[in-house]
């Protein structure tokens, strides 16, 4: 359902071009948890950010559910982005807003639901991630794992079909990492959500990914099921 066709990305820095992604073909099936692993600078974030059009490809096309997302006008792009949630290593919560208001933010921006509908949706999301009792707290009052649960609730608020995770557990201790991975696993199955995640930890790949792509210096150097790529003799 996510298809990269000969996608190439170069950044212009000063007068120079830096290739972040060599021309690459990639298919991520619907409902999978797809991992991207590789060293810093390999091109993982670039690839991820191409999926929600935070970056535009220099050439090539990207299809999501057969729609070419490189050719969307502003209104179509807004609608498309509501279908793609994202969570981050450092959570990116607004510190001056309560947990409930952080989760409500994308719904308010979308401007499609009434206040009472937003309140009900936020309540449902906080219940799903186990934070009902923390709705009126501020991010600074929460643990790292709780903050990432807020991030997940916010990312799911607009009912996306894709969730992008940029090193979402890298700032968490091993036990909390396990809990967040379990939550991602559960919502993947409950919502038939396609999850694309970046990590530098093999363990994260082994624990929840169906498929993995190994990146190095702007190339996908290996790709396949986790058992094919990592567990064969
Ligand atoms: P990773 O996520 O694997 O660390 P990135 O996609 O962030 O890799 O980076 C790939 C390459 O592109 C690196 O050489 C990086 O310095 C470069 N790069 C990433 N973002 C930018 C940018 N906004 N401007 C210029 N160069 C960038
Ligand atoms: P505004 O900030 O626009 O005046 P409100 O004060 O009614 O709106 O609430 C802010 C947002 O936070 C609302 O969208 C509401 O859904 C959400 N919200 C506030 N309190 C709770 C709560 N206890 N449980 C769930 N959602 C809440």
Coordinates of N, CA and C and ligand atoms in Angstrom, one line a residue:
X1 N 0.8 -1.2 0.0 CA 0.0 0.0 0.0 C 0.8 1.3 0.0
X2 N 2.1 1.2 0.5 CA 3.0 2.3 0.3 C 4.1 1.8 -0.7
X3 N 4.2 2.6 -1.8 CA 5.0 2.1 -2.8 C 6.0 3.2 -3.3
X4 N 7.3 3.0 -3.2 CA 8.3 3.9 -3.7 C 8.7 3.4 -5.1
X5 N 8.6 4.3 -6.1 CA 9.1 4.0 -7.4 C 10.3 4.9 -7.8
X6 N 11.4 4.3 -7.7 CA 12.6 5.0 -8.1 C 12.7 6.3 -7.4
X7 N 12.6 6.3 -6.1 CA 12.6 7.6 -5.4 C 14.0 8.0 -5.0
X8 N 14.3 9.2 -5.4 CA 15.7 9.7 -5.1 C 15.5 11.0 -4.4
X9 N 16.3 11.2 -3.4 CA 16.3 12.5 -2.6 C 17.6 13.1 -2.4
X10 N 17.8 14.3 -2.8 CA 19.0 15.0 -2.6 C 18.7 16.3 -1.9
X11 N 19.4 16.7 -0.9 CA 19.3 18.0 -0.3 C 20.3 19.0 -0.9
X12 N 19.8 20.2 -1.1 CA 20.8 21.2 -1.5 C 21.3 22.0 -0.3
X13 N 22.6 22.0 -0.1 CA 23.2 22.7 1.0 C 24.3 23.6 0.4
X14 N 24.1 24.9 0.6 CA 24.9 25.9 -0.1 C 24.7 25.6 -1.6
X15 N 25.8 25.5 -2.4 CA 25.6 25.1 -3.8 C 25.6 23.6 -4.0
X16 N 25.9 22.9 -2.9 CA 26.1 21.4 -3.1 C 24.9 20.6 -3.0
X17 N 24.9 19.5 -3.6 CA 23.8 18.5 -3.4 C 24.3 17.3 -2.6
X18 N 23.5 17.0 -1.5 CA 23.9 15.8 -0.7 C 22.8 14.8 -1.0
X19 N 23.2 13.6 -1.5 CA 22.3 12.6 -1.7 C 21.9 11.9 -0.4
X20 N 20.7 11.9 0.0 CA 20.2 11.2 1.2 C 19.7 9.9 0.9
X21 N 19.1 9.7 -0.3 CA 18.5 8.5 -0.7 C 18.8 8.2 -2.2
X22 N 19.5 7.2 -2.4 CA 19.8 6.8 -3.8 C 18.5 6.3 -4.4
X23 N 18.3 6.3 -5.7 CA 17.0 5.8 -6.3 C 16.6 4.5 -5.7
X24 N 15.4 4.5 -5.2 CA 15.1 3.3 -4.4 C 13.6 2.9 -4.7
X25 N 13.4 1.5 -4.7 CA 12.1 0.9 -4.9 C 11.8 0.2 -3.6
X26 N 10.5 0.4 -3.2 CA 10.2 -0.2 -1.9 C 8.7 -0.4 -1.9
X27 N 8.2 -1.5 -1.3 CA 6.8 -1.7 -1.1 C 6.5 -2.1 0.3
X28 N 5.7 -1.4 1.0 CA 5.3 -1.7 2.3 C 3.8 -2.2 2.4
X29 N 3.5 -3.4 2.6 CA 2.2 -3.9 2.6 C 1.3 -3.4 3.7
X30 N 0.0 -3.3 3.4 CA -1.0 -2.7 4.3 C -1.0 -3.6 5.6
X31 N -1.0 -3.0 6.7 CA -1.2 -3.7 8.0 C 0.1 -4.3 8.6
X32 N 1.2 -4.0 7.9 CA 2.5 -4.6 8.4 C 3.1 -3.6 9.4
X33 N 4.0 -4.2 10.2 CA 5.0 -3.3 11.0 C 6.3 -3.5 10.2
X34 N 6.8 -2.4 9.7 CA 7.9 -2.4 8.8 C 9.0 -1.6 9.5
X35 N 10.2 -2.2 9.7 CA 11.3 -1.5 10.4 C 12.3 -1.0 9.4
X36 N 12.9 0.1 9.7 CA 14.1 0.7 9.0 C 15.2 0.7 10.0
X37 N 16.3 0.1 9.7 CA 17.4 0.1 10.6 C 18.7 0.5 9.8
X38 N 19.6 1.1 10.5 CA 20.9 1.5 9.9 C 21.5 2.6 10.7
X39 N 22.8 2.8 10.4 CA 23.6 3.8 11.1 C 23.0 5.2 10.9
X40 N 23.4 6.1 11.8 CA 23.1 7.5 11.7 C 23.6 8.0 10.3
X41 N 22.7 8.8 9.6 CA 23.1 9.3 8.3 C 22.7 8.4 7.2
X42 N 22.2 7.2 7.4 CA 21.9 6.2 6.4 C 20.8 6.6 5.5
X43 N 19.9 7.5 6.0 CA 18.8 8.0 5.1 C 17.4 7.5 5.7
X44 N 17.4 7.0 6.9 CA 16.1 6.5 7.5 C 15.1 7.6 7.7
X45 N 15.5 8.7 8.3 CA 14.5 9.8 8.5 C 14.0 10.3 7.2
X46 N 14.9 10.5 6.3 CA 14.5 11.0 5.0 C 13.4 10.1 4.4
X47 N 13.7 8.8 4.4 CA 12.7 7.9 3.8 C 11.3 8.0 4.6
X48 N 11.4 8.1 5.9 CA 10.2 8.2 6.7 C 9.4 9.5 6.3
X49 N 10.2 10.5 6.3 CA 9.5 11.9 6.1 C 9.0 12.0 4.6
X50 N 9.5 11.2 3.7 CA 8.9 11.2 2.4 C 7.5 10.6 2.4
X51 N 7.2 9.7 3.3 CA 5.9 9.0 3.4 C 4.8 10.0 3.7
X52 N 5.1 11.0 4.6 CA 4.0 12.0 4.9 C 4.2 13.3 4.2
X53 N 5.1 13.3 3.2 CA 5.4 14.5 2.5 C 6.0 15.7 3.3
X54 N 6.6 15.3 4.4 CA 7.4 16.3 5.1 C 8.7 16.6 4.3
X55 N 9.0 15.7 3.4 CA 10.0 15.9 2.4 C 9.4 15.5 1.0
X56 N 9.9 16.2 0.0 CA 9.5 15.9 -1.4 C 10.6 15.2 -2.1
X57 N 10.3 14.2 -2.9 CA 11.4 13.5 -3.6 C 12.0 14.4 -4.6
X58 N 13.3 14.2 -4.9 CA 13.9 15.0 -6.0 C 13.4 14.4 -7.3
X59 N 13.3 13.1 -7.4 CA 12.7 12.4 -8.5 C 12.0 11.1 -8.1
X60 N 11.2 10.5 -8.9 CA 10.5 9.3 -8.6 C 9.1 9.6 -8.0
X61 N 8.3 8.6 -7.8 CA 7.0 8.8 -7.3 C 6.7 7.9 -6.1
X62 N 5.8 8.4 -5.2 CA 5.4 7.6 -4.0 C 3.9 7.4 -4.1
X63 N 3.5 6.2 -4.0 CA 2.0 5.9 -4.0 C 1.6 5.4 -2.7
X64 N 0.5 6.0 -2.2 CA -0.1 5.5 -0.9 C -1.5 5.1 -1.3
X65 N -1.9 3.8 -1.1 CA -3.2 3.3 -1.5 C -3.4 3.8 -3.0
X66 N -2.5 3.6 -3.8 CA -2.6 3.9 -5.3 C -2.7 5.4 -5.6
X67 N -2.6 6.2 -4.6 CA -2.6 7.7 -4.9 C -1.2 8.2 -4.9
X68 N -0.9 8.9 -6.0 CA 0.5 9.5 -6.1 C 0.5 10.7 -5.2
X69 N 1.3 10.6 -4.1 CA 1.3 11.7 -3.1 C 2.3 12.8 -3.4
X70 N 3.0 12.6 -4.5 CA 3.9 13.7 -4.9 C 3.2 14.7 -5.8
X71 N 1.9 14.4 -6.1 CA 1.1 15.3 -6.9 C -0.1 15.8 -6.3
X72 N -0.1 16.2 -5.0 CA -1.2 16.6 -4.3 C -1.3 18.1 -4.2
X73 N -2.4 18.7 -4.3 CA -2.5 20.2 -4.1 C -2.7 20.4 -2.5
X74 N -2.6 21.6 -2.1 CA -2.6 21.9 -0.7 C -3.7 21.2 0.1
X75 N -4.9 21.3 -0.4 CA -6.1 20.8 0.3 C -6.0 19.2 0.4
X76 N -5.6 18.6 -0.8 CA -5.5 17.2 -0.8 C -4.4 16.7 0.1
X77 N -3.3 17.5 0.2 CA -2.2 17.2 1.1 C -2.6 17.2 2.6
X78 N -3.4 18.2 2.9 CA -3.9 18.3 4.3 C -4.7 17.0 4.6
X79 N -5.6 16.6 3.7 CA -6.5 15.5 3.9 C -5.6 14.2 4.0
X80 N -4.6 14.1 3.1 CA -3.7 12.9 3.2 C -3.0 12.8 4.5
X81 N -2.5 14.0 5.0 CA -1.7 14.0 6.2 C -2.5 13.5 7.5
X82 N -3.9 13.8 7.4 CA -4.7 13.3 8.5 C -4.7 11.8 8.6
X83 N -4.4 11.1 7.4 CA -4.3 9.7 7.4 C -3.0 9.1 7.8
X84 N -2.0 10.0 8.2 CA -0.7 9.5 8.5 C -0.3 10.1 9.9
X85 N -0.3 9.3 10.9 CA 0.2 9.8 12.2 C 1.7 9.7 12.4
X86 N 2.3 10.4 13.3 CA 3.7 10.3 13.5 C 4.0 10.5 15.0
X87 N 5.0 9.6 15.5 CA 5.5 9.8 16.8 C 7.0 9.9 16.8
X88 N 7.6 10.5 17.8 CA 8.9 11.0 17.8 C 9.7 10.5 19.0
X89 N 11.0 10.6 18.9 CA 11.9 10.2 20.0 C 11.7 11.0 21.2
X90 N 11.6 12.3 21.0 CA 11.4 13.2 22.2 C 10.0 13.7 22.3
X91 N 9.0 13.0 21.8 CA 7.6 13.1 22.0 C 7.0 14.3 21.3
X92 N 7.7 15.4 21.3 CA 7.2 16.6 20.6 C 5.8 17.0 21.2
X93 N 5.6 17.0 22.5 CA 4.3 17.4 23.1 C 4.5 18.9 23.3
X94 N 3.3 19.6 23.4 CA 3.3 21.0 23.7 C 3.3 21.1 25.3
X95 N 4.3 21.7 25.8 CA 4.5 21.7 27.3 C 3.5 22.6 28.0
X96 N 2.9 23.6 27.3 CA 2.0 24.5 27.9 C 0.5 24.0 27.8
X97 N 0.3 22.8 27.2 CA -1.0 22.3 27.0 C -1.1 21.0 27.8
X98 N -2.4 20.7 28.3 CA -2.6 19.5 29.0 C -2.5 18.3 28.1
X99 N -2.5 17.1 28.7 CA -2.5 15.9 28.0 C -3.7 15.9 27.0
X100 N -4.9 16.2 27.5 CA -6.1 16.1 26.7 C -6.0 17.1 25.6
X101 N -5.5 18.3 25.8 CA -5.4 19.3 24.8 C -4.3 18.9 23.7
X102 N -3.2 18.3 24.1 CA -2.3 17.8 23.2 C -2.9 16.8 22.2
X103 N -3.7 15.9 22.8 CA -4.3 14.8 22.0 C -5.4 15.4 21.1
X104 N -6.1 16.5 21.6 CA -7.1 17.1 20.8 C -6.6 18.0 19.7
X105 N -5.3 18.3 19.7 CA -4.8 19.3 18.8 C -5.0 19.0 17.3
X106 N -4.7 17.8 16.8 CA -4.9 17.5 15.4 C -6.4 17.5 15.0
X107 N -7.3 17.2 16.0 CA -8.7 17.2 15.7 C -9.2 18.7 15.6
X108 N -8.7 19.5 16.4 CA -9.0 21.0 16.3 C -8.6 21.5 15.0
X109 N -7.3 21.2 14.6 CA -6.8 21.7 13.4 C -7.6 21.2 12.2
X110 N -8.0 19.9 12.3 CA -8.8 19.4 11.2 C -10.2 20.0 11.0
X111 N -10.7 20.5 12.2 CA -11.9 21.3 12.2 C -13.1 20.6 11.5
X112 N -13.2 19.4 11.9 CA -14.3 18.6 11.3 C -15.3 18.1 12.3
X113 N -14.9 18.1 13.6 CA -15.7 17.6 14.7 C -16.1 18.7 15.6
X114 N -17.3 18.6 16.2 CA -17.7 19.6 17.2 C -16.9 19.4 18.5
X115 N -17.0 20.4 19.4 CA -16.3 20.3 20.7 C -16.6 19.1 21.4
X116 N -17.9 18.7 21.5 CA -18.3 17.6 22.3 C -17.8 16.3 21.6
X117 N -17.8 16.3 20.3 CA -17.3 15.1 19.6 C -15.8 14.9 19.8
X118 N -15.1 16.1 19.9 CA -13.6 16.0 20.1 C -13.4 15.5 21.6
X119 N -14.2 16.0 22.5 CA -14.0 15.6 23.9 C -14.2 14.1 24.0
X120 N -15.2 13.6 23.3 CA -15.5 12.1 23.4 C -14.4 11.3 22.8
X121 N -13.9 11.8 21.6 CA -12.8 11.1 20.9 C -11.5 11.1 21.8
X122 N -11.2 12.3 22.4 CA -10.0 12.3 23.2 C -10.1 11.4 24.4
X123 N -11.3 11.3 25.0 CA -11.6 10.4 26.1 C -11.3 9.0 25.7
X124 N -11.8 8.6 24.6 CA -11.7 7.3 24.1 C -10.2 6.9 23.8
X125 N -9.5 7.9 23.2 CA -8.1 7.7 22.9 C -7.2 7.5 24.2
X126 N -7.5 8.4 25.2 CA -6.8 8.3 26.5 C -7.1 7.0 27.2
X127 N -8.3 6.6 27.1 CA -8.7 5.3 27.7 C -7.9 4.2 27.0
X128 N -7.8 4.2 25.7 CA -7.1 3.2 25.0 C -5.6 3.1 25.4
X129 N -5.0 4.2 25.6 CA -3.5 4.2 26.0 C -3.3 4.2 27.5
X130 N -4.4 4.1 28.2 CA -4.3 4.0 29.7 C -3.9 5.2 30.4
X131 N -4.4 6.4 29.9 CA -4.0 7.7 30.6 C -5.3 8.5 31.0
X132 N -6.4 7.8 31.2 CA -7.6 8.5 31.5 C -7.4 9.4 32.8
X133 N -6.7 8.9 33.7 CA -6.5 9.7 35.0 C -5.5 10.9 34.8
X134 N -4.9 11.0 33.7 CA -3.9 12.0 33.5 C -4.3 13.1 32.5
X135 N -5.6 13.1 32.2 CA -6.0 14.0 31.1 C -5.7 15.5 31.4
X136 N -5.8 15.9 32.6 CA -5.6 17.3 32.9 C -4.2 17.6 33.4
X137 N -3.3 16.7 33.3 CA -1.9 16.9 33.7 C -1.1 17.6 32.5
X138 N 0.0 18.1 32.8 CA 0.9 18.7 31.8 C 2.0 17.7 31.5
X139 N 2.6 17.7 30.3 CA 3.6 16.7 29.9 C 4.7 16.6 31.0
X140 N 5.1 17.7 31.6 CA 6.3 17.7 32.6 C 5.9 16.8 33.8
X141 N 4.6 16.5 34.0 CA 4.2 15.7 35.2 C 4.2 14.2 34.8
X142 N 4.6 13.9 33.6 CA 4.5 12.5 33.2 C 5.9 11.8 33.0
X143 N 5.9 10.5 33.1 CA 7.1 9.7 32.8 C 7.3 9.7 31.3
X144 N 8.5 9.2 30.9 CA 8.8 9.1 29.5 C 7.8 8.2 28.8
X145 N 7.5 7.1 29.4 CA 6.5 6.1 28.8 C 5.1 6.7 28.6
X146 N 4.7 7.5 29.7 CA 3.4 8.1 29.6 C 3.4 9.2 28.5
X147 N 4.5 9.9 28.4 CA 4.6 11.0 27.3 C 4.4 10.3 26.0
X148 N 5.1 9.2 25.8 CA 5.0 8.6 24.4 C 3.6 8.0 24.2
X149 N 2.9 7.6 25.3 CA 1.5 7.2 25.1 C 0.6 8.4 24.7
X150 N 0.9 9.6 25.2 CA 0.2 10.8 24.8 C 0.5 11.0 23.3
X151 N 1.8 10.8 22.9 CA 2.2 11.0 21.5 C 1.4 10.0 20.6
X152 N 1.2 8.8 21.1 CA 0.5 7.8 20.3 C -1.0 8.1 20.2
X153 N -1.6 8.5 21.3 CA -3.0 8.9 21.3 C -3.2 10.1 20.3
X154 N -2.3 11.1 20.4 CA -2.4 12.2 19.5 C -2.2 11.8 18.0
X155 N -1.3 10.9 17.8 CA -1.1 10.4 16.4 C -2.3 9.7 15.9
X156 N -3.0 9.0 16.8 CA -4.1 8.2 16.3 C -5.4 9.0 16.2
X157 N -5.4 10.3 16.7 CA -6.6 11.0 16.9 C -7.4 11.1 15.6
X158 N -6.8 11.3 14.5 CA -7.5 11.5 13.2 C -7.8 10.2 12.5
X159 N -7.6 9.1 13.2 CA -7.9 7.8 12.7 C -7.1 7.4 11.4
X160 N -5.7 7.5 11.6 CA -4.9 7.3 10.4 C -4.8 5.8 10.0
X161 N -4.4 5.6 8.8 CA -4.1 4.2 8.4 C -2.6 3.9 8.4
X162 N -1.8 4.9 8.6 CA -0.4 4.7 8.7 C 0.1 5.5 9.9
X163 N 1.1 4.8 10.6 CA 1.7 5.4 11.8 C 3.2 5.4 11.5
X164 N 3.9 6.6 11.5 CA 5.3 6.6 11.4 C 6.0 6.9 12.7
X165 N 7.0 6.1 13.0 CA 7.6 6.2 14.3 C 9.1 6.4 14.1
X166 N 9.5 7.6 14.6 CA 10.9 8.0 14.4 C 11.7 7.8 15.7
X167 N 12.4 6.7 15.8 CA 13.1 6.3 17.1 C 12.2 6.5 18.3
X168 N 11.0 6.0 18.2 CA 10.0 6.3 19.3 C 10.3 5.7 20.6
X169 N 11.2 4.7 20.7 CA 11.5 4.2 22.0 C 13.0 4.5 22.4
X170 N 13.7 5.2 21.6 CA 15.1 5.4 21.9 C 15.4 6.2 23.2
X171 N 14.4 7.0 23.6 CA 14.7 7.8 24.8 C 14.1 7.1 26.1
X172 N 13.7 5.8 25.9 CA 13.0 5.1 27.0 C 13.9 4.0 27.6
X173 N 13.6 3.6 28.8 CA 14.4 2.5 29.4 C 13.8 1.2 28.9
X174 N 14.6 0.1 29.1 CA 14.2 -1.2 28.4 C 12.7 -1.6 28.8
X175 N 12.4 -1.5 30.1 CA 11.0 -1.9 30.5 C 9.9 -1.1 29.8
X176 N 10.1 0.2 29.8 CA 9.2 1.1 29.2 C 9.1 0.9 27.7
X177 N 10.3 0.6 27.1 CA 10.3 0.3 25.7 C 9.4 -0.9 25.4
X178 N 9.6 -1.9 26.2 CA 8.7 -3.1 26.0 C 7.3 -2.8 26.1
X179 N 6.9 -1.9 27.0 CA 5.4 -1.6 27.1 C 4.9 -0.8 25.9
X180 N 5.8 0.1 25.4 CA 5.4 0.9 24.2 C 5.3 0.0 23.0
X181 N 6.3 -0.9 22.9 CA 6.3 -1.8 21.7 C 5.0 -2.7 21.8
X182 N 4.6 -3.1 23.0 CA 3.4 -3.9 23.1 C 2.2 -3.1 22.6
X183 N 2.1 -1.9 23.1 CA 1.0 -1.0 22.7 C 1.0 -0.9 21.1
X184 N 2.1 -0.7 20.5 CA 2.2 -0.5 19.1 C 1.7 -1.8 18.4
X185 N 2.2 -2.9 18.9 CA 1.7 -4.2 18.4 C 0.2 -4.4 18.5
X186 N -0.4 -4.0 19.6 CA -1.8 -4.1 19.8 C -2.6 -3.3 18.8
X187 N -2.2 -2.0 18.7 CA -2.9 -1.1 17.8 C -2.7 -1.5 16.4
X188 N -1.6 -2.0 16.1 CA -1.4 -2.5 14.7 C -2.4 -3.5 14.3
X189 N -2.7 -4.5 15.3 CA -3.7 -5.5 15.0 C -5.1 -5.0 15.1
X190 N -5.4 -4.2 16.1 CA -6.8 -3.7 16.3 C -7.3 -2.8 15.2
X191 N -6.4 -2.0 14.7 CA -6.8 -1.0 13.7 C -6.3 -1.3 12.3
X192 N -5.7 -2.4 12.1 CA -5.1 -2.8 10.8 C -4.2 -1.6 10.3
X193 N -3.5 -1.1 11.3 CA -2.6 0.1 11.1 C -1.3 -0.3 10.4
X194 N -0.9 0.3 9.4 CA 0.5 0.1 8.9 C 1.5 0.9 9.7
X195 N 2.5 0.3 10.2 CA 3.4 1.0 11.0 C 4.8 1.0 10.4
X196 N 5.4 2.1 10.2 CA 6.8 2.2 9.7 C 7.6 2.8 10.8
X197 N 8.6 2.1 11.2 CA 9.4 2.6 12.3 C 10.9 2.6 12.1
X198 N 11.5 3.6 12.6 CA 13.0 3.7 12.5 C 13.5 3.3 13.8
X199 N 14.6 2.5 13.8 CA 15.3 2.2 15.0 C 16.7 2.0 14.7
X200 N 17.6 2.1 15.8 CA 18.9 1.6 15.6 C 19.1 0.3 16.4
X201 N 18.0 -0.2 17.0 CA 18.1 -1.3 17.9 C 17.6 -2.6 17.3
X202 N 18.4 -3.6 17.1 CA 18.0 -4.8 16.5 C 16.9 -5.5 17.3
X203 N 16.9 -5.3 18.6 CA 15.9 -5.9 19.5 C 14.5 -5.4 19.1
X204 N 14.4 -4.1 18.8 CA 13.1 -3.6 18.5 C 12.6 -4.2 17.2
X205 N 13.4 -4.4 16.2 CA 13.1 -5.1 15.0 C 12.6 -6.5 15.3
X206 N 13.4 -7.2 16.0 CA 13.1 -8.6 16.3 C 11.7 -8.7 17.1
X207 N 11.4 -7.8 17.9 CA 10.2 -7.9 18.8 C 8.9 -7.6 18.1
X208 N 8.9 -6.7 17.2 CA 7.6 -6.3 16.6 C 7.5 -6.2 15.1
X209 N 8.7 -6.3 14.4 CA 8.5 -6.0 12.9 C 8.2 -7.3 12.1
X210 N 7.4 -7.1 11.1 CA 7.2 -8.2 10.1 C 8.3 -8.2 9.1
X211 N 8.6 -7.0 8.6 CA 9.6 -6.9 7.6 C 10.6 -5.8 8.0
X212 N 11.8 -5.9 7.4 CA 12.8 -4.9 7.7 C 13.6 -4.5 6.5
X213 N 14.0 -3.3 6.4 CA 14.9 -2.8 5.4 C 16.2 -2.3 6.1
X214 N 17.3 -2.7 5.7 CA 18.6 -2.3 6.3 C 19.1 -1.2 5.4
X215 N 19.4 0.0 5.9 CA 19.9 1.1 5.1 C 21.3 1.4 5.4
X216 N 22.1 1.8 4.4 CA 23.4 2.2 4.6 C 23.8 3.2 3.5
X217 N 24.3 4.4 3.9 CA 24.7 5.4 3.0 C 23.7 5.7 1.9
X218 N 22.4 5.9 2.2 CA 21.4 6.2 1.3 C 20.9 5.1 0.4
X219 N 21.3 3.9 0.8 CA 20.8 2.7 0.0 C 20.1 1.7 0.9
X220 N 19.1 1.0 0.3 CA 18.5 -0.1 1.0 C 19.4 -1.3 0.6
X221 N 20.2 -1.8 1.6 CA 21.1 -2.8 1.3 C 20.6 -4.3 1.5
X222 N 19.5 -4.4 2.3 CA 18.9 -5.7 2.4 C 17.4 -5.4 2.8
X223 N 16.5 -6.3 2.3 CA 15.1 -6.1 2.7 C 14.4 -7.5 2.6
X224 N 13.6 -7.7 3.6 CA 12.8 -9.0 3.6 C 12.1 -9.1 4.9
X225 N 11.6 -10.4 5.2 CA 11.0 -10.6 6.5 C 12.2 -10.6 7.5
X226 N 11.8 -10.4 8.7 CA 12.9 -10.3 9.8 C 13.6 -11.6 9.8
X227 N 12.9 -12.7 9.7 CA 13.7 -14.0 9.8 C 14.6 -14.2 8.6
X228 N 14.2 -13.8 7.4 CA 15.0 -13.9 6.2 C 16.3 -13.0 6.4
X229 N 16.1 -11.8 6.9 CA 17.2 -10.9 6.9 C 18.2 -11.2 8.0
X230 N 17.6 -11.6 9.2 CA 18.5 -11.6 10.4 C 18.7 -13.0 10.9
X231 N 17.8 -14.0 10.7 CA 18.0 -15.2 11.4 C 18.5 -16.4 10.6
X232 N 18.7 -16.2 9.3 CA 19.2 -17.3 8.6 C 20.7 -17.5 8.9
X233 N 21.2 -18.8 8.8 CA 22.5 -19.1 9.2 C 23.6 -18.3 8.4
Ligands
LIG1 P1 19.3 8.8 9.3 O1 17.8 9.1 9.7 O2 19.5 7.4 8.9 O3 20.2 9.3 10.4 P2 18.9 11.1 7.5 O4 17.8 10.8 6.6 O5 18.6 12.0 8.6 O6 19.6 9.7 8.0 O7 20.1 11.7 6.7 C1 20.6 11.2 5.5 C2 21.7 12.1 4.9 O8 21.0 13.3 4.5 C3 22.7 12.6 5.9 O9 23.9 12.8 5.1 C4 22.2 13.9 6.4 O10 23.3 14.7 6.8 C5 21.5 14.5 5.2 N1 20.4 15.3 5.5 C6 19.3 15.0 6.2 N2 18.4 16.0 6.4 C7 19.0 17.0 5.7 C8 18.6 18.4 5.5 N3 17.4 18.9 5.9 N4 19.5 19.2 4.8 C9 20.6 18.7 4.4 N5 21.1 17.5 4.5 C10 20.3 16.6 5.2
LIG2 P1 -11.2 25.0 24.3 O1 -9.8 24.9 24.8 O2 -11.3 25.1 22.8 O3 -11.9 26.1 25.0 P2 -12.2 22.9 26.1 O4 -11.7 23.7 27.2 O5 -13.6 22.5 26.1 O6 -11.9 23.6 24.7 O7 -11.3 21.6 26.0 C1 -10.1 21.5 25.3 C2 -10.0 20.1 24.7 O8 -9.6 19.1 25.6 C3 -11.3 19.7 24.1 O9 -11.2 19.4 22.8 C4 -11.7 18.5 24.9 O10 -12.1 17.4 24.0 C5 -10.4 18.0 25.6 N1 -10.7 17.7 27.0 C6 -10.7 18.5 28.1 N2 -10.9 17.8 29.2 C7 -10.9 16.5 28.9 C8 -11.1 15.3 29.6 N3 -11.2 15.3 31.0 N4 -11.1 14.1 29.0 C9 -11.0 14.1 27.6 N5 -10.9 15.2 26.9 C10 -10.8 16.4 27.5

